PDB file of C-alpha atoms and ligand atoms in Angstrom:
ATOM      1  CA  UNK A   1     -51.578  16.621  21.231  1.00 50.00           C
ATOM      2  CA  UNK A   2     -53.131  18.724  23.890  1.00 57.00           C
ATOM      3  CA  UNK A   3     -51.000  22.012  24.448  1.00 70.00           C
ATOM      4  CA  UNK A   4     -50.047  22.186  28.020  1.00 87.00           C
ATOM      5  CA  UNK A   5     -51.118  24.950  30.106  1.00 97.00           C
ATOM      6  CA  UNK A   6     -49.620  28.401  29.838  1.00 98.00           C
ATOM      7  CA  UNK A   7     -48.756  29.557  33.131  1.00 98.00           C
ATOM      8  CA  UNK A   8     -47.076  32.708  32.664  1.00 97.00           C
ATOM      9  CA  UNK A   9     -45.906  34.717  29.213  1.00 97.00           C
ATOM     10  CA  UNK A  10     -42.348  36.828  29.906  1.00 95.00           C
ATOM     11  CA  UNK A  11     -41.115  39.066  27.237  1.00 95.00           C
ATOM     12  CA  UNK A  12     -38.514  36.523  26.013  1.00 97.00           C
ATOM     13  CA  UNK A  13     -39.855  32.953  27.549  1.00 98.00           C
ATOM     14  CA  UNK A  14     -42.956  31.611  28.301  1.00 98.00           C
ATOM     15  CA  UNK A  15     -43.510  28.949  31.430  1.00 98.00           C
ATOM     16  CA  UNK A  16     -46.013  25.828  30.899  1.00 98.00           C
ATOM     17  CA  UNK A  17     -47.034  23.631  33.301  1.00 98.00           C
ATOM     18  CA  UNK A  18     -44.817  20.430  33.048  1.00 98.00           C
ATOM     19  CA  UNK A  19     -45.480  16.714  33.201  1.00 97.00           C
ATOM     20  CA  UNK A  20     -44.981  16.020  36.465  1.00 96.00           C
ATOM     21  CA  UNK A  21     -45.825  18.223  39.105  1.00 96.00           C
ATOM     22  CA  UNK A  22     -42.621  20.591  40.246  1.00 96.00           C
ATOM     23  CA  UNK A  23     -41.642  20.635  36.968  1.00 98.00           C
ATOM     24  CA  UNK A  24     -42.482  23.371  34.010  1.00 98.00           C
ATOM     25  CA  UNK A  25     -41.738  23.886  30.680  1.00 98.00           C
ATOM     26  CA  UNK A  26     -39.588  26.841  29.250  1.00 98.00           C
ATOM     27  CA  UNK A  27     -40.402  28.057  25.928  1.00 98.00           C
ATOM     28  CA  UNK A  28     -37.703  30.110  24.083  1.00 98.00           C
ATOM     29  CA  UNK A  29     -39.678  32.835  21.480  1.00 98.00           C
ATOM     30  CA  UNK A  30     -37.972  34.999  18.856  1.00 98.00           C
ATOM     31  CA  UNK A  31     -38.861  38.153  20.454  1.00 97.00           C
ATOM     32  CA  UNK A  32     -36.554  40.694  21.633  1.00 97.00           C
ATOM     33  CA  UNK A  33     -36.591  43.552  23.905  1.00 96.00           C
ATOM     34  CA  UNK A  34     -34.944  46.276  25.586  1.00 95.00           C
ATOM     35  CA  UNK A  35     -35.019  49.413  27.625  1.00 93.00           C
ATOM     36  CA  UNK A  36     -37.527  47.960  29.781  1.00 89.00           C
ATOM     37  CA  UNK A  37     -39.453  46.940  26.147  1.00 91.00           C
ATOM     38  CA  UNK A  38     -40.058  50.424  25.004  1.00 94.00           C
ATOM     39  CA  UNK A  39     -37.553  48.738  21.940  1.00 97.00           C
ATOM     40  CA  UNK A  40     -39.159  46.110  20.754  1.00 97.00           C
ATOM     41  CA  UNK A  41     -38.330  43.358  17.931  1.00 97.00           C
ATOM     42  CA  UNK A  42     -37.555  39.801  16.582  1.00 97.00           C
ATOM     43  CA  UNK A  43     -34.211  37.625  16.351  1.00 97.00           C
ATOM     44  CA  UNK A  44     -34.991  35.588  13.738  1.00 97.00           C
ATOM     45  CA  UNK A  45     -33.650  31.789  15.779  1.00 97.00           C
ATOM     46  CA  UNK A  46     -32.976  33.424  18.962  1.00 98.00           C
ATOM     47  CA  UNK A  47     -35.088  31.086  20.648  1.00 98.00           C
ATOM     48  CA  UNK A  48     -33.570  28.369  19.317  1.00 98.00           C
ATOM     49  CA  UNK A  49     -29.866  28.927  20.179  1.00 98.00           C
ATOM     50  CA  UNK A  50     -30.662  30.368  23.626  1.00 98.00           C
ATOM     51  CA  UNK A  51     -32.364  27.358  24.550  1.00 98.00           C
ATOM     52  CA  UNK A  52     -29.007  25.640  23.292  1.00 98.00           C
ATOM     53  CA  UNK A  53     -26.424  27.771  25.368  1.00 98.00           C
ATOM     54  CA  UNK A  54     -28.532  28.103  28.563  1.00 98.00           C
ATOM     55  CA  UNK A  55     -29.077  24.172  28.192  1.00 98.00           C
ATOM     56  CA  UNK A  56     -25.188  23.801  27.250  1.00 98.00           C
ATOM     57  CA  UNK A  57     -24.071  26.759  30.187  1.00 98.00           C
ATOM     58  CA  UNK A  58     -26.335  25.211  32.990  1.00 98.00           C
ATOM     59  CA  UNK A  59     -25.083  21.723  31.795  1.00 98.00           C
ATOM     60  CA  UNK A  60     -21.634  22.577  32.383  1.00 98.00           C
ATOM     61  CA  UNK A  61     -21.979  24.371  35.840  1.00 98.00           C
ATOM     62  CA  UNK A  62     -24.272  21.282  37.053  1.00 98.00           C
ATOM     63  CA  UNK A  63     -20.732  19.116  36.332  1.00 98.00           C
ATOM     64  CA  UNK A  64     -19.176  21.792  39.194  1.00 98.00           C
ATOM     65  CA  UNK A  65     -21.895  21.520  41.366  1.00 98.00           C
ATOM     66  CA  UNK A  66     -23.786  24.610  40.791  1.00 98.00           C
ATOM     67  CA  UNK A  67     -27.411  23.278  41.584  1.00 98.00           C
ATOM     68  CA  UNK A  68     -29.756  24.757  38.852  1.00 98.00           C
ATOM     69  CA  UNK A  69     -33.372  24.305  37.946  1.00 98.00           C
ATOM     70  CA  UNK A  70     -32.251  22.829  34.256  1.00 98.00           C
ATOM     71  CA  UNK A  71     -33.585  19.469  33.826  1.00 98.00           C
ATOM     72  CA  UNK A  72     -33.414  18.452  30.200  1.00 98.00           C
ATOM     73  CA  UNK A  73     -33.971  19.719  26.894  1.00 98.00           C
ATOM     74  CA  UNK A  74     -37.018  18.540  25.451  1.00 98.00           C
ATOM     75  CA  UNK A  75     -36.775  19.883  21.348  1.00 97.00           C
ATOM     76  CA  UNK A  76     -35.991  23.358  19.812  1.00 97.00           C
ATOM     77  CA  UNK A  77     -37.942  25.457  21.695  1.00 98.00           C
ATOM     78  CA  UNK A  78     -38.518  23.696  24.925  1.00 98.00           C
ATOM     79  CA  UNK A  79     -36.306  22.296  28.545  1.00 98.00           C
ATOM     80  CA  UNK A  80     -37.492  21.013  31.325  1.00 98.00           C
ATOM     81  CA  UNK A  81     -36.821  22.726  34.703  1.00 98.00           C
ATOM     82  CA  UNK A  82     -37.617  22.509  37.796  1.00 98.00           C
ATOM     83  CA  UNK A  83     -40.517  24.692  39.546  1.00 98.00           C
ATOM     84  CA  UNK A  84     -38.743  27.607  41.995  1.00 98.00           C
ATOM     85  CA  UNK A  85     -39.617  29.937  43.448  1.00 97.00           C
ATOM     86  CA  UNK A  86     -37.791  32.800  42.433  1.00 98.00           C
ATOM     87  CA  UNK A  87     -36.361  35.267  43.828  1.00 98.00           C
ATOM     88  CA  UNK A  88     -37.280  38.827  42.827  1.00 98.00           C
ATOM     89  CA  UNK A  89     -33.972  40.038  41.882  1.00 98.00           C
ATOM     90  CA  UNK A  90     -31.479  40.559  39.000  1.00 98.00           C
ATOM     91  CA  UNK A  91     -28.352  39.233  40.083  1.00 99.00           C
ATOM     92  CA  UNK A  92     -25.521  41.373  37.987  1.00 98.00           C
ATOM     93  CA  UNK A  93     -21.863  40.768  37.726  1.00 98.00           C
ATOM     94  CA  UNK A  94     -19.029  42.666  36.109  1.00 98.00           C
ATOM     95  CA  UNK A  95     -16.058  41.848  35.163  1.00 98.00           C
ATOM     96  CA  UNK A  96     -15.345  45.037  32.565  1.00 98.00           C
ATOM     97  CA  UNK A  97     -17.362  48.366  32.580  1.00 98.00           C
ATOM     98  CA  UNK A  98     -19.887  48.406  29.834  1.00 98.00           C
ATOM     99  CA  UNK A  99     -23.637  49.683  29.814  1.00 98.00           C
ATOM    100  CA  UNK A 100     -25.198  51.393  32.819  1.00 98.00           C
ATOM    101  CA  UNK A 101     -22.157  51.058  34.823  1.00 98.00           C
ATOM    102  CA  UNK A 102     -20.303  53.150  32.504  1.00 98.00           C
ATOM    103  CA  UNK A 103     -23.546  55.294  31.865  1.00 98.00           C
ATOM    104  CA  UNK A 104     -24.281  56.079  35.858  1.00 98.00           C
ATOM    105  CA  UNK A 105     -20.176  56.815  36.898  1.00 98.00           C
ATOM    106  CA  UNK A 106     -18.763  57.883  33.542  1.00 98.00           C
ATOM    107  CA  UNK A 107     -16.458  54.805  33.730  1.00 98.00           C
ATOM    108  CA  UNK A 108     -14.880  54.251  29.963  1.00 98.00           C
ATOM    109  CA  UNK A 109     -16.789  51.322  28.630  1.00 98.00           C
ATOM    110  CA  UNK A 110     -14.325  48.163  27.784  1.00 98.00           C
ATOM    111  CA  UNK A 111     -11.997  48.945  30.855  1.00 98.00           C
ATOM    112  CA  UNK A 112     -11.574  45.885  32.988  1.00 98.00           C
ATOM    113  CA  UNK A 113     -12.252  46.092  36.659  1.00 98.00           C
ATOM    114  CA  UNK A 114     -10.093  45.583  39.265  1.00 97.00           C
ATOM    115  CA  UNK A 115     -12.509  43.145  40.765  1.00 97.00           C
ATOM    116  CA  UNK A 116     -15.571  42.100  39.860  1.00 98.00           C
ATOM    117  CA  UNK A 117     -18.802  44.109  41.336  1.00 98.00           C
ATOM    118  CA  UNK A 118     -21.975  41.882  41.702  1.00 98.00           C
ATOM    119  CA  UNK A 119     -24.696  44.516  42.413  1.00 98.00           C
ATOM    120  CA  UNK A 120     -28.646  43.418  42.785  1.00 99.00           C
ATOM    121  CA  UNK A 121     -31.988  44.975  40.821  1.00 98.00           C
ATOM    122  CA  UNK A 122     -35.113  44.585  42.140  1.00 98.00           C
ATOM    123  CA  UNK A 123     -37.644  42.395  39.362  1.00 98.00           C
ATOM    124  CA  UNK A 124     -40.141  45.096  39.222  1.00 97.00           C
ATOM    125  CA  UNK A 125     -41.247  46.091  35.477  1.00 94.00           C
ATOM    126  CA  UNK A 126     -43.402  48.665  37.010  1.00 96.00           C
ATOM    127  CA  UNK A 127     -40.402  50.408  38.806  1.00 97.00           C
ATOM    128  CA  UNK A 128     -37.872  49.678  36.112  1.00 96.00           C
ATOM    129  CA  UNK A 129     -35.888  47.182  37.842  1.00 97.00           C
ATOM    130  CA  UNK A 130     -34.506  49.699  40.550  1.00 98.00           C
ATOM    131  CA  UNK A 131     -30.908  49.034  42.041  1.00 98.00           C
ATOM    132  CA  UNK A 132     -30.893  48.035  45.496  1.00 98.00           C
ATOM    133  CA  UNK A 133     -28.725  47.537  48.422  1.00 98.00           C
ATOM    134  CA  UNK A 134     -28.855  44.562  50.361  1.00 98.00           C
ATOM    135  CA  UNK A 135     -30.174  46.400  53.323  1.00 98.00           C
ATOM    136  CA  UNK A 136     -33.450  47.166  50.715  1.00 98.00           C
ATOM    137  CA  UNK A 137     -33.252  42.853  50.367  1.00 98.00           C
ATOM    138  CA  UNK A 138     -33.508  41.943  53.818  1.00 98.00           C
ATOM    139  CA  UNK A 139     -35.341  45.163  55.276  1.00 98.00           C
ATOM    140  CA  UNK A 140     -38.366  44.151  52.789  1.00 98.00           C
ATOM    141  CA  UNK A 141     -37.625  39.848  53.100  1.00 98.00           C
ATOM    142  CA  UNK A 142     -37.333  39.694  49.153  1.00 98.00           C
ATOM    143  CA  UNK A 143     -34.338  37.194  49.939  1.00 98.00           C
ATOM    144  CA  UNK A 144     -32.971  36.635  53.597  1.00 98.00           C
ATOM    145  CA  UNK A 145     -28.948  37.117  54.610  1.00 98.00           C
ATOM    146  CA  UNK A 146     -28.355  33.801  54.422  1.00 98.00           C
ATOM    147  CA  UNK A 147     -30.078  33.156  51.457  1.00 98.00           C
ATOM    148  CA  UNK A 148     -27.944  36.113  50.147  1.00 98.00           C
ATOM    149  CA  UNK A 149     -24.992  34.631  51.233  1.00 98.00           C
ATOM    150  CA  UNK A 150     -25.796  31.578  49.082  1.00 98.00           C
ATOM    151  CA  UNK A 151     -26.225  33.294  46.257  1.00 98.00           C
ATOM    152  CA  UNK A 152     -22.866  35.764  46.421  1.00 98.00           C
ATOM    153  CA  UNK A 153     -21.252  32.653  46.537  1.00 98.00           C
ATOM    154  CA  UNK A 154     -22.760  30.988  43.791  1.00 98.00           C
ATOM    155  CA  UNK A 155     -22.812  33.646  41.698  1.00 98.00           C
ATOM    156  CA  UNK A 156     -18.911  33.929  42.201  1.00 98.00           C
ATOM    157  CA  UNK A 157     -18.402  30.666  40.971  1.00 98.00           C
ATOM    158  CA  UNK A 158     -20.609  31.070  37.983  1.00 98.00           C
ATOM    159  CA  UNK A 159     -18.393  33.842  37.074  1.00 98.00           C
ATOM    160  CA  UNK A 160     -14.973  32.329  37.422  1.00 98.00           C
ATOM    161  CA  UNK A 161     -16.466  29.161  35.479  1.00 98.00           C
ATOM    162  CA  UNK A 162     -18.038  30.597  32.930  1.00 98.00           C
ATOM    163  CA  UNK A 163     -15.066  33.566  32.663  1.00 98.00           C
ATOM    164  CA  UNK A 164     -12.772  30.604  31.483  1.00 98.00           C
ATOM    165  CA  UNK A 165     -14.908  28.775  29.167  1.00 98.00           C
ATOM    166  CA  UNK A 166     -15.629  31.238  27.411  1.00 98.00           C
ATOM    167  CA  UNK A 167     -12.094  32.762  27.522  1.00 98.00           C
ATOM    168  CA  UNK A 168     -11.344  28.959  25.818  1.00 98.00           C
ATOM    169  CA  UNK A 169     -13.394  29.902  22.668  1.00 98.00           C
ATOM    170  CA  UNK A 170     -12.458  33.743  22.414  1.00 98.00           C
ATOM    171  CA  UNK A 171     -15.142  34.922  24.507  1.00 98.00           C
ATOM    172  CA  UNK A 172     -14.574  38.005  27.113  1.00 98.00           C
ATOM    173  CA  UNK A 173     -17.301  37.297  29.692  1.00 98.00           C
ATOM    174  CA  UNK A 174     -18.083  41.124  30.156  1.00 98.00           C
ATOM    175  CA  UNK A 175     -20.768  41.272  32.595  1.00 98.00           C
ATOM    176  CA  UNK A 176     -24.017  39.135  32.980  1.00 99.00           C
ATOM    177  CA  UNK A 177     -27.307  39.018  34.724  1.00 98.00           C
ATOM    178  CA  UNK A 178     -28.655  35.797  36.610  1.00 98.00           C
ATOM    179  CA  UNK A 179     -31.731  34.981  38.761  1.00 98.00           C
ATOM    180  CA  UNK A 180     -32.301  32.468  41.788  1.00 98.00           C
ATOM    181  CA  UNK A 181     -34.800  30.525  42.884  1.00 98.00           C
ATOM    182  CA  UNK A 182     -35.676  28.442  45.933  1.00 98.00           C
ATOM    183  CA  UNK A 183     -36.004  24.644  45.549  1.00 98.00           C
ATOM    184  CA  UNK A 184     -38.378  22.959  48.855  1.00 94.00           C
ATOM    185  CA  UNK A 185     -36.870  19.432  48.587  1.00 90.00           C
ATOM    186  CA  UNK A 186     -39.002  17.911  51.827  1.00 90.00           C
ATOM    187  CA  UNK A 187     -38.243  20.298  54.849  1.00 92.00           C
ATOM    188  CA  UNK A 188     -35.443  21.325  52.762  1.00 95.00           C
ATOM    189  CA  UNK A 189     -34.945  24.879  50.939  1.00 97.00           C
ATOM    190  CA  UNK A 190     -31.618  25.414  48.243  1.00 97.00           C
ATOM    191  CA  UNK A 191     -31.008  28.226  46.613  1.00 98.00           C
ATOM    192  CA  UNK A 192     -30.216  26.821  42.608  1.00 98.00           C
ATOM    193  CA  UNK A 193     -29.977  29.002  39.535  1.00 98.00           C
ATOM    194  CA  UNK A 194     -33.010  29.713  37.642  1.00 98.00           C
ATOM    195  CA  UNK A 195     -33.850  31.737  34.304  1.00 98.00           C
ATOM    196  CA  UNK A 196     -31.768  31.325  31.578  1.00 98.00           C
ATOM    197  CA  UNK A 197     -27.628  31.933  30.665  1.00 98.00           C
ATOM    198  CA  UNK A 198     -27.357  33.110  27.316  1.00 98.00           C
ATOM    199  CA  UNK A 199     -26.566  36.212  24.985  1.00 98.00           C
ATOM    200  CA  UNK A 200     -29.969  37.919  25.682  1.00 98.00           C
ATOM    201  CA  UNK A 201     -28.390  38.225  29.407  1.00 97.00           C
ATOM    202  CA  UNK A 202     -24.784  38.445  29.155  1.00 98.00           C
ATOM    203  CA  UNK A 203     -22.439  40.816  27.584  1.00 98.00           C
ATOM    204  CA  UNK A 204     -19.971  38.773  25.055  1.00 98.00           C
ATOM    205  CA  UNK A 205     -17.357  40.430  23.378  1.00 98.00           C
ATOM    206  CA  UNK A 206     -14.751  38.695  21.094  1.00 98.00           C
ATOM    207  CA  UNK A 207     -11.458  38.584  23.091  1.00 98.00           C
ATOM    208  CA  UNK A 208      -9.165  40.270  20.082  1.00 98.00           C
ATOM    209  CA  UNK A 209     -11.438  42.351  18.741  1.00 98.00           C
ATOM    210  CA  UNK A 210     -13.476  43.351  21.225  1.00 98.00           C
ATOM    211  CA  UNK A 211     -16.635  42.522  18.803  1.00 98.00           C
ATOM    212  CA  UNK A 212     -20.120  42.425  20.358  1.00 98.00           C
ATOM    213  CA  UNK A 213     -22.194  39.058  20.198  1.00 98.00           C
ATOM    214  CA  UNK A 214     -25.083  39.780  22.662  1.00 97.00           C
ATOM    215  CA  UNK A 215     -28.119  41.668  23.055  1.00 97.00           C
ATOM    216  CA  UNK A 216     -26.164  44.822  22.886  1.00 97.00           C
ATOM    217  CA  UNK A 217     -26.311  44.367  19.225  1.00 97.00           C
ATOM    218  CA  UNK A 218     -30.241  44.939  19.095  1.00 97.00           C
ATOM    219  CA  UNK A 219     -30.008  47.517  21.489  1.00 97.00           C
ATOM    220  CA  UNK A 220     -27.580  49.745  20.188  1.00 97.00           C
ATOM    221  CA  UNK A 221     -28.778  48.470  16.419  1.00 97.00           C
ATOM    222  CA  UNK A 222     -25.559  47.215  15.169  1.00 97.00           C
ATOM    223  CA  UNK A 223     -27.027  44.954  12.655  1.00 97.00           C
ATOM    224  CA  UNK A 224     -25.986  41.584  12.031  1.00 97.00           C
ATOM    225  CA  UNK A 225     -28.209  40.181  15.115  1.00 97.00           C
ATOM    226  CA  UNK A 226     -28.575  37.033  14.561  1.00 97.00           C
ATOM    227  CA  UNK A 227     -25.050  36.621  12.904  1.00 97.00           C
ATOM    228  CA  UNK A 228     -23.896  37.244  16.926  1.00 98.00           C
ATOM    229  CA  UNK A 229     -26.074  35.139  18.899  1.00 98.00           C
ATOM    230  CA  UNK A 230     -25.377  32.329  16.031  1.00 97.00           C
ATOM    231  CA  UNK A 231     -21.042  32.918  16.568  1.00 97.00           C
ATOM    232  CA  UNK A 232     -21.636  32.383  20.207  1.00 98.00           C
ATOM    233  CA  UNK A 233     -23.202  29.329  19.448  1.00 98.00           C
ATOM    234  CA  UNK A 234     -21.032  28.205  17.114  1.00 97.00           C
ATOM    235  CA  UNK A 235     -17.881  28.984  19.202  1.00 97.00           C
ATOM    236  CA  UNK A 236     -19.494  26.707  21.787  1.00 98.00           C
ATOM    237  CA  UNK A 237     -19.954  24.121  19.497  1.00 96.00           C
ATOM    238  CA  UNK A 238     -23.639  23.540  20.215  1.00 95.00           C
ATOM    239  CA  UNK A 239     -25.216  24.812  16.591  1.00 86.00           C
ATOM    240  CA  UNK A 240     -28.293  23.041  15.829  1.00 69.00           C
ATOM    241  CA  UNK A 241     -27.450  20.050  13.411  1.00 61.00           C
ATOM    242  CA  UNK A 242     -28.393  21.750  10.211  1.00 56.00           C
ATOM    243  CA  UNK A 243     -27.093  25.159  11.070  1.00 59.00           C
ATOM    244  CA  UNK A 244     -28.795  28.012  11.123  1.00 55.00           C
ATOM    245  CA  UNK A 245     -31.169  27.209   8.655  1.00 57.00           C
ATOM    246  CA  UNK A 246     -32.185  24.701  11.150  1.00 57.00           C
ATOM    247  CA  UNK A 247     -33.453  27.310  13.391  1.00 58.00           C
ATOM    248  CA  UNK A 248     -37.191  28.287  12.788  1.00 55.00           C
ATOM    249  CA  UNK A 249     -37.854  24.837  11.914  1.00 47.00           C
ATOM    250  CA  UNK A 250     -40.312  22.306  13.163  1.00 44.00           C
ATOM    251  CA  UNK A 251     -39.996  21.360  16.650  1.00 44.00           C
ATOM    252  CA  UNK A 252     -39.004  17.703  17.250  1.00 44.00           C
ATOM    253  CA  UNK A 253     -39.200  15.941  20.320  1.00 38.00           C
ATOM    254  CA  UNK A 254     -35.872  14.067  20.843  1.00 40.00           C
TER     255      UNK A 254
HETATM  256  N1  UDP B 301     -29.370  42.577  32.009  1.00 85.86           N
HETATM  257  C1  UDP B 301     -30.423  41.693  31.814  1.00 85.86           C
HETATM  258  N2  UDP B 301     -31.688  42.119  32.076  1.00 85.86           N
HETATM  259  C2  UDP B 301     -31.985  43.360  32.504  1.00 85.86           C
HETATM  260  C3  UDP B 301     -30.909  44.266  32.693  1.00 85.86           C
HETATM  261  C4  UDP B 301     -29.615  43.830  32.437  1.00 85.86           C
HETATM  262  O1  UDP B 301     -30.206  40.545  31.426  1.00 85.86           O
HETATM  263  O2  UDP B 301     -33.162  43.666  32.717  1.00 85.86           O
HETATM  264  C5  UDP B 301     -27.991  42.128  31.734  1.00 85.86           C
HETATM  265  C6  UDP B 301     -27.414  42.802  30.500  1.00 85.86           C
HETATM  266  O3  UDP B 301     -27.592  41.973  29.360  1.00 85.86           O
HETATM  267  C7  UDP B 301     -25.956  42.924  30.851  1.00 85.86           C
HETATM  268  C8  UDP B 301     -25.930  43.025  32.377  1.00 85.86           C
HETATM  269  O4  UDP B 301     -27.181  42.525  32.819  1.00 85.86           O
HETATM  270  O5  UDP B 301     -25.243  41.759  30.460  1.00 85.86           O
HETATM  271  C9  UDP B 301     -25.708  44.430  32.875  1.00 85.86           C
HETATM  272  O6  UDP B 301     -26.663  45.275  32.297  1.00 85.86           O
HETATM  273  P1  UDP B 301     -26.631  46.851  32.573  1.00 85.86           P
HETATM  274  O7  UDP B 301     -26.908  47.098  34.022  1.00 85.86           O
HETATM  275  O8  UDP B 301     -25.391  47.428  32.022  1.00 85.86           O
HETATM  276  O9  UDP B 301     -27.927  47.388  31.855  1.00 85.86           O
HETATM  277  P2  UDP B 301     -28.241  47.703  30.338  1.00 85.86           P
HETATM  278  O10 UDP B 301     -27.113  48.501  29.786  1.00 85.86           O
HETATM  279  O11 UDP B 301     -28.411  46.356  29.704  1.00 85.86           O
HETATM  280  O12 UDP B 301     -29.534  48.458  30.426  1.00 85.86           O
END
């Protein structure tokens, strides 16, 4: 079969043109990085399960009417998604203090906020992802006010949904990034959610003991990676078939 073109290689995904045009193809790898990828690794299956949660997380917030650029999941690896275009920011909200929140203000890590804070970074490797105000967003037209607007609201009721689902399986939704894109339907623009929703992105911690089952895991090297990524799955009830021996395997079109 003739491999599809490669349109763009990210440190966790790579984009292929899809088979129809507005659409692409998301490719999950195994690698892992952090710290702006001065850390650098493998998950051995990460691909694999994060193209099951984000496939299973987008799912569910499509059946509440959060548009998103998920179209289907076409085998292991690989979904189908809409082409956006995206929206050069980092979208994060928190629910409890944990990573550079706590770093920046001294704020004890694991102490839950009396609201959440959504706060924006600006996608720029070269910078480091720089915080920014939304004066920075409009003064420089990297997103308008309205299309802001859209995507506070949005992003709100990402949180809340996802908050309790995961709350259902044991899961404290601690504070996660997301991105946005713009869909041209016709005349028409939406804002939908783009990227991905899974443990490389969101902090997870188990609800009694306060575990860690995300990224952090890597980053801070608490061993037992995969074991964490693989729970989350598993709570969700979306492990591959076979398990997790399932994971590297072949990939089979469904
Ligand atoms: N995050 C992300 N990509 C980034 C930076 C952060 O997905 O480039 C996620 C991270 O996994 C966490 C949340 O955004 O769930 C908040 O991250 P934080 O600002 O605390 O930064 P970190 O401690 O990860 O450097």
């Amino acid at each position: 079969m003739a491999r599809r073109r490669q349109l763009y290689e990210g440190k966790a995904k790579i984009l292929f043109e899809g088979p129809e045009p507005g659409t692409l193809v998301q490719y999950f790898k195994d690698d892992a990085t952090a710290f702006n990828a001065k850390k650098k690794g493998t998950i051995t299956g990460k691909g694999v399960l994060n193209n099951r949660i984000s496939e299973y997380l987008m799912t569910r917030l499509a059946e509440i009417g959060v548009p998103t650029h998920f179209i289907r999941r076409l085998n292991m690896r690989e979904q189908l998604i809409r082409e956006v275009e995206i929206i050069p920011l980092e979208v994060v909200v928190r629910n409890v203090a944990a990573g550079s929140l706590s770093q920046r203000l001294g704020i004890t890590e694991g102490q839950r906020l009396p609201r959440s804070i959504i706060e924006y970074y600006y996608k720029n490797d070269a910078l480091n992802d720089p915080m920014v105000a939304e004066e920075h967003i409009t003064c420089f037209g990297w997103a308008s006010t309205q299309d802001l607007d859209d995507i506070v609201a949005l992003t709100l009721r990402v949180n809340d949904f996802l908050s309790g689902l995961l709350l259902g399986v044991g899961i404290t939704l601690v504070d996660f990034k997301l991105e946005f894109g713009r869909l041209w339907e016709n005349d028409e623009m939406r804002i939908v959610l783009a990227d991905e929703i899974s443990p490389d992105n969101c902090r997870l911690w188990d609800s009694k003991t306060g575990e860690k089952m995300d990224k952090d895991r890597f980053r801070r090297d608490l061993g037992k990676v995969e074991e964490g990524y693989q729970e989350v799955a598993r709570r969700l009830g979306i492990l591959p078939e076979a398990g997790p021996r399932d994971m590297s395997g072949p990939e089979v079109m469904q």
